[in-house]
């Protein structure tokens, strides 16, 4: 299937990203997996390379183009080399839009330049130990005290949690307002008194990605760090979640393509019973089924990207893309691991890492069950 | 998901087709199901309405536009009212291209006007009792005898088999040539001596569609009825099968959309335990999953249609579209039937007919297993 | 896998049943499918053959053995020849226990002899147009009036609905009692004034089985026709549903075995590409998977039958057996139909009938969704 | 479902095993996972506890009972605490039978006492870098030289590969014999010159289990270490593989039960949207489906154990049990991980380890694809 999402410029950018990643990331990622984190220097190097803040205005040091395809290229290239620990996507595509769209000019001046140079690494903290799928259950509170908000509570599973310098924290600023009302976004900065981090969580995969708990103990956040409108936190999240989900879907498709390609190569070289194992009809059918679904997924996600860029992508579309592609990614990784036989179970084989990395995709960004709720609701059910 | 395949003209055409079908087809289709065939008059009425030969040149009485989207509109509208017995699609989209692309000017003049008025109903006969998936096993022979081919053999499962006036028959004209070589296409016409038809086969679904066995006993077919190049029959088939398969995929998606829509309506009105059955989370998830996959299928098939029209659609793409959408159609029909409870098993409920009609789609036009072979082969496996 | 449920006696019985069915049923079942019903004479012939009331006490003309395996043999043999229209199972295994366990001695004397001779064909009527899964929604009422109950309401989807002479009707005798309380069982007899039947419903399969709507318009049912304890109708149903569900599971496994066996035969004789189609690895794997699951299902259902006979079978076990085996039966029929290629879609091929007949099994006797509710509840969820 | 495989004695044994494991294994297994191996002391402690060589004759220090149920109890209890690194099962149930059934009395005297005390840890080495599924491709050779066999080649993926003192090696002793002919079993002992081990392989799961490559470089194996009949190696393997596969199936069912139980507990305590997450119908249905299949699997595997003990278990039965239960184990682990939300992806949660440990089960002991080949062949396909 001929795909036509990208233009020549994007493909040029892909080449330069690929070259940079081959040099700066690929040789070190295994070490970072062992370390459980990527070094801060990678971020500033990426900033220098123009990989951070592609969509941020030029006056703040960004790329100045709001075209989601550049982000997609970057995500895809990271995925292709298995660089699952490098949290640029969260920074650019998930946190970025909050800062670009909700921050005041003053805030933008404070934060965006560092965002683009890689000196300010970002994170977003919604989930709490007791509130994941159900954001209405958020218990972190921020009480107004003069020119500050006094923040108390804890967050968990926060991507870039150790490295982050700026954390967009969802907190309850109006304790009276029921459910999702009364939430606001506060930007907590590294070094604020009372803001501590838990350990870097040990995960099944995404080994090089720092994921952590964050604790807020009477953290005094200046009122000037309120992001967006007080009490509109939930609406702000709803506004940005489609892009976060599409970002996940884009990486899911790229991951599926990657593992499928390397498996096709594996099964054409590995032999058993005197034949390439890819020549057994079962292998052929399994791979043909996966190839079909990956092709279909690519077509759909490409269309979603177009519609995101044209402002047409609905929350329902994003939910569809998120659950379906991540389920597919997991299926592809699983079937491909099986086709590797015993080698598939060895950590040194890329397919085994792909399988472990894939598993979280159907969980974060809103679980796939929550995605089905969203789709179901859109059908009037 | 916003879909953008059709333009305003196509939508206008859709309205007129819909109106015509509501008047000429919908009220009678049940009778035709009982009769096992649609009346010839329907064909001439459709011809008069401009529904036959949309892609045929105007000088031969056709619509003069080779844009597959018109055919899609017609297929979709037929599907939407469950008019599974009306074989216009086979005529227009499957047989049509053979006549348009391979027929000599003389042949076009002889056949295309009747093709467009509906006076000449067409069929294509590849399958034999002993050769379905494997066209290389075709045993029907045509021996050259002066200005004629002497045709012997039999064909089975031929759509429009009873009504057809012109049958494109695949026959072996070179008995020496191995496998797929040596096949040619001959147009057999109603009334030729030695050409007889078996009974109208009793099928699980598509009850109003006449499907029959055809017998050729020393039928003398004039040499002028050879279609395309002698010995190139297999290549001609390969050329046209992608469009046939995409035609099936288009109808599969339309059928899935239709049954899904009527089921959503059913589950929002039917209650159990004091609630609409669509409000049970299981129903909601099942329907959300189907809605997602149908949306994805639609996006993919739309893209295939675009690529067919631009000449880019590959045999692999068509094979992917065919197996995946027909499997989906079956899944949708099955799950939707279940959601109807006992009513789903009653013939008077549309979902039960949709379920029966769907089942053949993964079989004809090349079974889904053969489609996977094609995809697998394209991957070098 | 060696199975050991049956003893020599059961196998002898199987032989005689098989011989009888070959003679009395197999040659005529196609006609009955067209007629939509089996003749009453079949019932009396079966009675004479000792096939009805196997578990009924000898003093009432029955077989006098409460060993569910005899019923299983009969069900299996009916299934093996595709005699899906013959409602002995419902009579023996579903309605029988109500009469045997709940009827007073006087009632038993009135009804059981005819039950065993086949002169009194039975049915059970729970479902109503507005209440299927949710029996608490039953709206049929019986108001006490002296020595009678005055019955009003309607039932639908009643198996043996046209032929039945005795119908166990679930009615609300206490309009005040909430939900499932206040239901009782009344035996309505052919000929009672105000008791009429709707048309024989046209179904997707089970074509020879009469399924009908029943209407009760001020039917005066004698108090002596109350079955079991007034107000305990729901408890009585709960008591008997496990056996009904196991009966369905037994037939599901037999059906799956049958269609699998005939398909194995088909694929070893049908050839394509110069080889039996069963020799393609995909066919082999599909059939090996089905064979495995059918073997596993047989082992499980055998164990359930043993536990039913020993009084250990729980409602949960029966629910598990019911949903899993009927889903399997449908899967087997579907995959086997596909392996028949175009022939699988022809009514004259047994696999197509098996596919149509299978579909209802996941719906009646409590839908598979309701079965999962039961299992889930047993897990404390 | 009431299960009846075990008798009171087995249950008593279970209690003592459980107590021992709680004390000797559970507190240390995490350390062993980090170490990649279990200490040899565990083996001798197990020997002292009577856990090794249960089926070995008493005169050689064993338990003297060939009743596979004792092994099952041990396997189940290991699985229940997640002690996936403890290779007693391979020792007892996979290697044991070779020594018991094929060793000469002299060999038994040499090896079985140490086998039972845990001083001689065993392994079996079939797989080679170039030959896994296809044992006919074995390239390791043993050339006869006087009273010795001179062994050359390498093996990979060998369980207990680092700890093993005795390795049953499959080697080609007759280079002329084609395919599976000409293979023999040789027992290679720790310390033999030319026998070296590669590194302990880094795997996705089974982290505490030492899996290694073995190298044989002109190892002189005394002729007295030939196990069984020269040239009958393949037949010997075929004889023992069913028990190996059933052993895997037993552990698969126990693992599935374990993860299911802990997930049921999790979902009844974790809340979202103000309700236990297990109360959402989707959770309930998923868990009910898994509970059903695990129950069915248990019933089937129990029956296989009975038939193994009575000598009736066929290679086909074992193949069915192996593929179906391991696929189920993986499905259960996957669905249960999902139900844990983000916590399921954290290494400290048992479900994540269960998921990683499960994955290999469909690969070793003969891949599930090979199992389907075996079943298919038994059907004459
Ligand atoms: C590696 C990783 C990185 C992450 N990064 C971030 C981050 O950067 N920032 C951040 O804020 N969060 C992050 N998360 C958290 C993530 O978004 C949550 O884990 C996720 O939303 C699920 O919440 P939970 O873990 O509390 O699961 P729960 O909400 O407890 O859900 C448990 C299970 O119940 C199901 N469930 C819940 N509600 C329903 C329902 N109504 N119907 C049916 N099923 C239901 C869920 O689908 C799930 O299967 C991350 C998580 C991981 C694992
Ligand atoms: C309603 C209906 C209408 C039809 N209309 C027409 C028509 O108009 N014109 C026409 O020419 N034909 C028509 N057909 C025929 C149809 O195209 C064939 O039925 C189909 O191609 C399959 O061929 P077969 O039935 O001979 O199945 P077979 O070729 O016998 O196949 C049997 C099974 O084996 C499988 N199989 C075969 N080869 C392989 C392989 N290499 N690997 C794995 N599996 C394999 C198949 O997938 C199938 O499951 C129609 C059929 C039906 C049912
Ligand atoms: C051929 C045939 C023979 C029959 N014979 C008899 C008979 O002899 N006697 C008799 O009394 N009945 C009989 N029945 C009726 C049968 O038992 C009911 O059809 C069945 O119980 C389902 O009820 P319903 O049709 O009203 O479906 P509904 O209850 O309307 O259910 C519709 C859908 O909603 C789903 N649903 C309902 N509740 C829930 C829930 N809580 N959670 C999730 N999903 C839910 C169902 O699973 C189903 O998919 C027969 C039916 C058929 C088709
Ligand atoms: C943790 C672990 C422990 C192990 N322990 C031992 C041990 O103690 N001793 C030992 O001898 N071995 C052991 N093994 C090896 C194991 O038995 C093999 O890995 C397994 O048999 C598969 O062989 P392979 O890895 O060479 O895969 P391959 O044979 O290369 O297979 C690759 C893929 O091709 C498929 N395939 C192969 N042939 C066919 C066919 N005809 N049709 C369709 N598909 C086919 C396979 O199913 C698989 O998906 C272990 C492996 C692991 C991972």
CSV table of N, CA, C and O in Angstrom, one decimal, chain C residues 11-87:
chain,number,residue,atom,x,y,z
C,11,UNK,N,-23.7,-48.2,25.6
C,11,UNK,CA,-23.3,-48.3,24.2
C,11,UNK,C,-24.2,-49.3,23.4
C,11,UNK,O,-24.5,-49.1,22.2
C,12,UNK,N,-24.7,-50.2,24.1
C,12,UNK,CA,-25.8,-51.1,23.5
C,12,UNK,C,-27.0,-50.2,23.1
C,12,UNK,O,-27.5,-50.3,22.0
C,13,UNK,N,-27.4,-49.4,24.1
C,13,UNK,CA,-28.5,-48.6,23.9
C,13,UNK,C,-28.2,-47.7,22.7
C,13,UNK,O,-29.1,-47.4,21.8
C,14,UNK,N,-27.0,-47.1,22.6
C,14,UNK,CA,-26.6,-46.3,21.5
C,14,UNK,C,-26.9,-47.0,20.1
C,14,UNK,O,-27.4,-46.4,19.2
C,15,UNK,N,-26.5,-48.3,20.1
C,15,UNK,CA,-26.7,-49.0,18.8
C,15,UNK,C,-28.1,-49.1,18.5
C,15,UNK,O,-28.5,-48.9,17.3
C,16,UNK,N,-29.0,-49.4,19.5
C,16,UNK,CA,-30.4,-49.5,19.1
C,16,UNK,C,-31.0,-48.2,18.8
C,16,UNK,O,-31.8,-48.1,17.8
C,17,UNK,N,-30.6,-47.1,19.5
C,17,UNK,CA,-31.1,-45.8,19.1
C,17,UNK,C,-30.7,-45.4,17.7
C,17,UNK,O,-31.5,-45.0,16.9
C,18,UNK,N,-29.4,-45.7,17.4
C,18,UNK,CA,-28.9,-45.4,16.1
C,18,UNK,C,-29.7,-46.1,15.0
C,18,UNK,O,-30.1,-45.4,14.0
C,19,UNK,N,-29.9,-47.3,15.2
C,19,UNK,CA,-30.6,-48.1,14.2
C,19,UNK,C,-32.0,-47.5,14.0
C,19,UNK,O,-32.5,-47.4,12.9
C,20,UNK,N,-32.7,-47.2,15.2
C,20,UNK,CA,-34.0,-46.7,15.1
C,20,UNK,C,-34.1,-45.4,14.4
C,20,UNK,O,-34.9,-45.1,13.5
C,21,UNK,N,-33.1,-44.5,14.7
C,21,UNK,CA,-33.1,-43.2,14.1
C,21,UNK,C,-32.8,-43.3,12.6
C,21,UNK,O,-33.4,-42.5,11.8
C,22,UNK,N,-32.0,-44.2,12.2
C,22,UNK,CA,-31.7,-44.4,10.8
C,22,UNK,C,-32.9,-44.7,10.0
C,22,UNK,O,-33.1,-44.3,8.9
C,23,UNK,N,-33.8,-45.5,10.7
C,23,UNK,CA,-35.0,-45.9,10.0
C,23,UNK,C,-36.1,-44.9,10.1
C,23,UNK,O,-36.8,-44.7,9.1
C,24,UNK,N,-36.3,-44.4,11.3
C,24,UNK,CA,-37.5,-43.6,11.5
C,24,UNK,C,-37.3,-42.1,11.3
C,24,UNK,O,-38.2,-41.3,11.2
C,25,UNK,N,-36.1,-41.6,11.4
C,25,UNK,CA,-35.9,-40.2,11.4
C,25,UNK,C,-35.0,-39.7,10.2
C,25,UNK,O,-35.5,-38.8,9.4
C,26,UNK,N,-33.9,-40.3,10.0
C,26,UNK,CA,-33.0,-39.8,9.0
C,26,UNK,C,-33.6,-39.6,7.6
C,26,UNK,O,-33.4,-38.6,7.0
C,27,UNK,N,-34.4,-40.6,7.1
C,27,UNK,CA,-34.9,-40.4,5.8
C,27,UNK,C,-35.9,-39.3,5.6
C,27,UNK,O,-36.3,-38.9,4.5
C,28,UNK,N,-36.5,-38.9,6.7
C,28,UNK,CA,-37.6,-37.9,6.7
C,28,UNK,C,-37.3,-36.5,7.1
C,28,UNK,O,-38.1,-35.6,7.0
C,29,UNK,N,-36.1,-36.4,7.7
C,29,UNK,CA,-35.9,-35.1,8.4
C,29,UNK,C,-35.9,-33.9,7.4
C,29,UNK,O,-36.4,-32.8,7.8
C,30,UNK,N,-35.4,-34.1,6.2
C,30,UNK,CA,-35.5,-33.0,5.3
C,30,UNK,C,-36.9,-32.6,5.0
C,30,UNK,O,-37.2,-31.4,4.9
C,31,UNK,N,-37.8,-33.5,4.9
C,31,UNK,CA,-39.2,-33.2,4.7
C,31,UNK,C,-39.7,-32.4,5.9
C,31,UNK,O,-40.4,-31.4,5.7
C,32,UNK,N,-39.3,-32.8,7.1
C,32,UNK,CA,-39.8,-32.1,8.3
C,32,UNK,C,-39.2,-30.7,8.3
C,32,UNK,O,-39.9,-29.8,8.8
C,33,UNK,N,-38.0,-30.5,7.8
C,33,UNK,CA,-37.4,-29.2,7.8
C,33,UNK,C,-38.3,-28.3,6.9
C,33,UNK,O,-38.6,-27.1,7.2
C,34,UNK,N,-38.7,-28.9,5.8
C,34,UNK,CA,-39.6,-28.1,4.9
C,34,UNK,C,-40.9,-27.8,5.6
C,34,UNK,O,-41.5,-26.7,5.5
C,35,UNK,N,-41.4,-28.8,6.3
C,35,UNK,CA,-42.7,-28.6,7.0
C,35,UNK,C,-42.6,-27.7,8.2
C,35,UNK,O,-43.6,-27.2,8.7
C,36,UNK,N,-41.4,-27.6,8.7
C,36,UNK,CA,-41.3,-26.8,9.9
C,36,UNK,C,-41.7,-27.5,11.2
C,36,UNK,O,-41.8,-26.9,12.3
C,37,UNK,N,-41.9,-28.8,11.2
C,37,UNK,CA,-42.4,-29.5,12.3
C,37,UNK,C,-42.2,-31.0,12.1
C,37,UNK,O,-42.1,-31.4,10.9
C,38,UNK,N,-42.1,-31.8,13.2
C,38,UNK,CA,-42.1,-33.2,13.0
C,38,UNK,C,-43.4,-33.8,13.4
C,38,UNK,O,-44.2,-33.2,14.1
C,39,UNK,N,-43.8,-34.9,12.7
C,39,UNK,CA,-45.2,-35.4,13.0
C,39,UNK,C,-45.3,-36.0,14.4
C,39,UNK,O,-44.4,-36.5,14.9
C,40,UNK,N,-46.5,-35.9,14.9
C,40,UNK,CA,-46.8,-36.4,16.2
C,40,UNK,C,-46.5,-37.9,16.2
C,40,UNK,O,-46.2,-38.5,17.3
C,41,UNK,N,-46.7,-38.6,15.1
C,41,UNK,CA,-46.5,-40.1,15.1
C,41,UNK,C,-45.1,-40.4,15.5
C,41,UNK,O,-44.8,-41.5,16.0
C,42,UNK,N,-44.1,-39.5,15.2
C,42,UNK,CA,-42.8,-39.8,15.6
C,42,UNK,C,-42.7,-39.9,17.1
C,42,UNK,O,-41.9,-40.8,17.6
C,43,UNK,N,-43.4,-39.1,17.7
C,43,UNK,CA,-43.4,-39.1,19.2
C,43,UNK,C,-43.9,-40.4,19.8
C,43,UNK,O,-43.3,-41.0,20.7
C,44,UNK,N,-45.0,-40.9,19.2
C,44,UNK,CA,-45.5,-42.1,19.8
C,44,UNK,C,-44.7,-43.3,19.4
C,44,UNK,O,-44.5,-44.2,20.2
C,45,UNK,N,-44.1,-43.2,18.2
C,45,UNK,CA,-43.1,-44.3,17.9
C,45,UNK,C,-41.9,-44.3,18.8
C,45,UNK,O,-41.5,-45.4,19.3
C,46,UNK,N,-41.5,-43.1,19.1
C,46,UNK,CA,-40.3,-43.0,20.1
C,46,UNK,C,-40.7,-43.5,21.5
C,46,UNK,O,-40.0,-44.2,22.1
C,47,UNK,N,-42.0,-43.2,21.8
C,47,UNK,CA,-42.4,-43.7,23.1
C,47,UNK,C,-42.4,-45.3,23.1
C,47,UNK,O,-41.9,-45.9,24.1
C,48,UNK,N,-42.9,-45.8,22.1
C,48,UNK,CA,-43.0,-47.3,22.0
C,48,UNK,C,-41.6,-47.9,22.0
C,48,UNK,O,-41.3,-49.0,22.5
C,49,UNK,N,-40.6,-47.1,21.5
C,49,UNK,CA,-39.2,-47.6,21.4
C,49,UNK,C,-38.5,-47.4,22.8
C,49,UNK,O,-37.4,-47.8,23.0
C,50,UNK,N,-39.2,-46.7,23.7
C,50,UNK,CA,-38.6,-46.5,25.0
C,50,UNK,C,-37.7,-45.3,25.1
C,50,UNK,O,-36.8,-45.2,26.0
C,51,UNK,N,-37.9,-44.4,24.2
C,51,UNK,CA,-37.0,-43.2,24.2
C,51,UNK,C,-37.5,-42.0,25.0
C,51,UNK,O,-36.8,-41.1,25.2
C,52,UNK,N,-38.7,-42.1,25.4
C,52,UNK,CA,-39.3,-41.0,26.2
C,52,UNK,C,-39.5,-41.4,27.6
C,52,UNK,O,-39.9,-42.4,27.9
C,53,UNK,N,-39.1,-40.5,28.5
C,53,UNK,CA,-39.3,-40.7,29.9
C,53,UNK,C,-38.3,-41.8,30.5
C,53,UNK,O,-38.7,-42.6,31.3
C,54,UNK,N,-37.1,-41.8,30.0
C,54,UNK,CA,-36.1,-42.8,30.5
C,54,UNK,C,-36.0,-42.7,32.0
C,54,UNK,O,-35.9,-43.7,32.7
C,55,UNK,N,-36.1,-41.4,32.5
C,55,UNK,CA,-35.9,-41.3,33.9
C,55,UNK,C,-37.1,-41.3,34.7
C,55,UNK,O,-37.1,-41.3,35.9
C,56,UNK,N,-38.3,-41.5,34.0
C,56,UNK,CA,-39.5,-41.6,34.8
C,56,UNK,C,-39.7,-42.9,35.4
C,56,UNK,O,-39.2,-44.0,34.9
C,57,UNK,N,-40.4,-42.9,36.6
C,57,UNK,CA,-40.5,-44.2,37.3
C,57,UNK,C,-41.3,-45.2,36.5
C,57,UNK,O,-42.1,-44.9,35.6
C,58,UNK,N,-40.9,-46.5,36.7
C,58,UNK,CA,-41.5,-47.5,35.9
C,58,UNK,C,-43.0,-47.6,36.1
C,58,UNK,O,-43.8,-47.9,35.1
C,59,UNK,N,-43.4,-47.3,37.3
C,59,UNK,CA,-44.9,-47.4,37.5
C,59,UNK,C,-45.7,-46.4,36.7
C,59,UNK,O,-46.9,-46.6,36.5
C,60,UNK,N,-45.0,-45.4,36.2
C,60,UNK,CA,-45.7,-44.5,35.3
C,60,UNK,C,-45.3,-44.7,33.8
C,60,UNK,O,-45.6,-43.9,32.9
C,61,UNK,N,-44.7,-45.8,33.6
C,61,UNK,CA,-44.4,-46.2,32.2
C,61,UNK,C,-43.1,-45.8,31.7
C,61,UNK,O,-42.7,-45.9,30.5
C,62,UNK,N,-42.2,-45.3,32.6
C,62,UNK,CA,-40.9,-44.8,32.2
C,62,UNK,C,-39.8,-45.8,32.3
C,62,UNK,O,-40.1,-47.0,32.6
C,63,UNK,N,-38.6,-45.4,32.0
C,63,UNK,CA,-37.5,-46.3,32.0
C,63,UNK,C,-37.0,-46.6,33.4
C,63,UNK,O,-36.3,-47.6,33.7
C,64,UNK,N,-37.3,-45.7,34.4
C,64,UNK,CA,-37.0,-46.0,35.8
C,64,UNK,C,-35.6,-45.8,36.1
C,64,UNK,O,-35.2,-46.2,37.2
C,65,UNK,N,-34.8,-45.2,35.3
C,65,UNK,CA,-33.4,-45.0,35.7
C,65,UNK,C,-33.0,-43.5,35.6
C,65,UNK,O,-33.1,-42.9,34.5
C,66,UNK,N,-32.6,-43.0,36.7
C,66,UNK,CA,-32.2,-41.6,36.6
C,66,UNK,C,-30.7,-41.6,36.5
C,66,UNK,O,-29.9,-41.5,37.5
C,67,UNK,N,-30.3,-41.7,35.3
C,67,UNK,CA,-28.9,-41.7,35.0
C,67,UNK,C,-28.8,-40.9,33.7
C,67,UNK,O,-29.4,-41.3,32.6
C,68,UNK,N,-28.2,-39.7,33.8
C,68,UNK,CA,-28.3,-38.7,32.7
C,68,UNK,C,-27.6,-39.3,31.4
C,68,UNK,O,-27.9,-38.7,30.3
C,69,UNK,N,-26.8,-40.3,31.6
C,69,UNK,CA,-26.1,-40.8,30.4
C,69,UNK,C,-27.0,-41.3,29.3
C,69,UNK,O,-26.7,-41.3,28.1
C,70,UNK,N,-28.1,-41.9,29.7
C,70,UNK,CA,-29.1,-42.4,28.7
C,70,UNK,C,-29.5,-41.3,27.8
C,70,UNK,O,-29.6,-41.4,26.6
C,71,UNK,N,-29.9,-40.2,28.5
C,71,UNK,CA,-30.3,-39.0,27.7
C,71,UNK,C,-29.2,-38.5,26.8
C,71,UNK,O,-29.5,-38.1,25.7
C,72,UNK,N,-28.0,-38.6,27.3
C,72,UNK,CA,-26.9,-38.1,26.5
C,72,UNK,C,-26.8,-38.9,25.3
C,72,UNK,O,-26.5,-38.4,24.2
C,73,UNK,N,-26.9,-40.2,25.4
C,73,UNK,CA,-26.7,-41.1,24.2
C,73,UNK,C,-27.8,-40.7,23.2
C,73,UNK,O,-27.5,-40.5,22.0
C,74,UNK,N,-29.0,-40.5,23.7
C,74,UNK,CA,-30.1,-40.1,22.8
C,74,UNK,C,-29.8,-38.8,22.1
C,74,UNK,O,-29.9,-38.6,20.9
C,75,UNK,N,-29.4,-37.8,22.9
C,75,UNK,CA,-29.1,-36.5,22.3
C,75,UNK,C,-28.0,-36.6,21.3
C,75,UNK,O,-28.0,-36.0,20.2
C,76,UNK,N,-27.0,-37.3,21.7
C,76,UNK,CA,-25.8,-37.4,20.7
C,76,UNK,C,-26.2,-38.0,19.4
C,76,UNK,O,-25.8,-37.6,18.4
C,77,UNK,N,-27.0,-39.1,19.5
C,77,UNK,CA,-27.4,-39.8,18.3
C,77,UNK,C,-28.3,-38.9,17.4
C,77,UNK,O,-28.2,-38.9,16.2
C,78,UNK,N,-29.1,-38.1,18.0
C,78,UNK,CA,-30.0,-37.2,17.3
C,78,UNK,C,-29.1,-36.2,16.6
C,78,UNK,O,-29.2,-35.9,15.4
C,79,UNK,N,-28.1,-35.7,17.3
C,79,UNK,CA,-27.2,-34.7,16.8
C,79,UNK,C,-26.4,-35.2,15.6
C,79,UNK,O,-26.2,-34.6,14.6
C,80,UNK,N,-26.0,-36.5,15.8
C,80,UNK,CA,-25.1,-37.0,14.8
C,80,UNK,C,-25.7,-37.1,13.4
C,80,UNK,O,-25.0,-37.1,12.4
C,81,UNK,N,-27.0,-37.3,13.4
C,81,UNK,CA,-27.7,-37.3,12.1
C,81,UNK,C,-28.3,-36.0,11.7
C,81,UNK,O,-29.1,-35.9,10.7
C,82,UNK,N,-28.0,-35.0,12.5
C,82,UNK,CA,-28.6,-33.7,12.2
C,82,UNK,C,-30.0,-33.5,12.4
C,82,UNK,O,-30.7,-32.7,11.8
C,83,UNK,N,-30.6,-34.4,13.3
C,83,UNK,CA,-32.0,-34.3,13.5
C,83,UNK,C,-32.4,-33.2,14.5
C,83,UNK,O,-32.9,-33.5,15.6
C,84,UNK,N,-32.1,-32.0,14.2
C,84,UNK,CA,-32.2,-30.9,15.1
C,84,UNK,C,-33.6,-30.5,15.3
C,84,UNK,O,-33.9,-29.7,16.2
C,85,UNK,N,-34.5,-31.1,14.6
C,85,UNK,CA,-35.9,-30.7,14.8
C,85,UNK,C,-36.7,-31.6,15.8
C,85,UNK,O,-37.8,-31.3,16.2
C,86,UNK,N,-36.0,-32.6,16.3
C,86,UNK,CA,-36.7,-33.6,17.1
C,86,UNK,C,-36.5,-33.2,18.6
C,86,UNK,O,-35.5,-33.3,19.1
C,87,UNK,N,-37.6,-32.7,19.2
C,87,UNK,CA,-37.5,-32.1,20.5
C,87,UNK,C,-37.6,-33.1,21.7
C,87,UNK,O,-38.1,-32.7,22.7
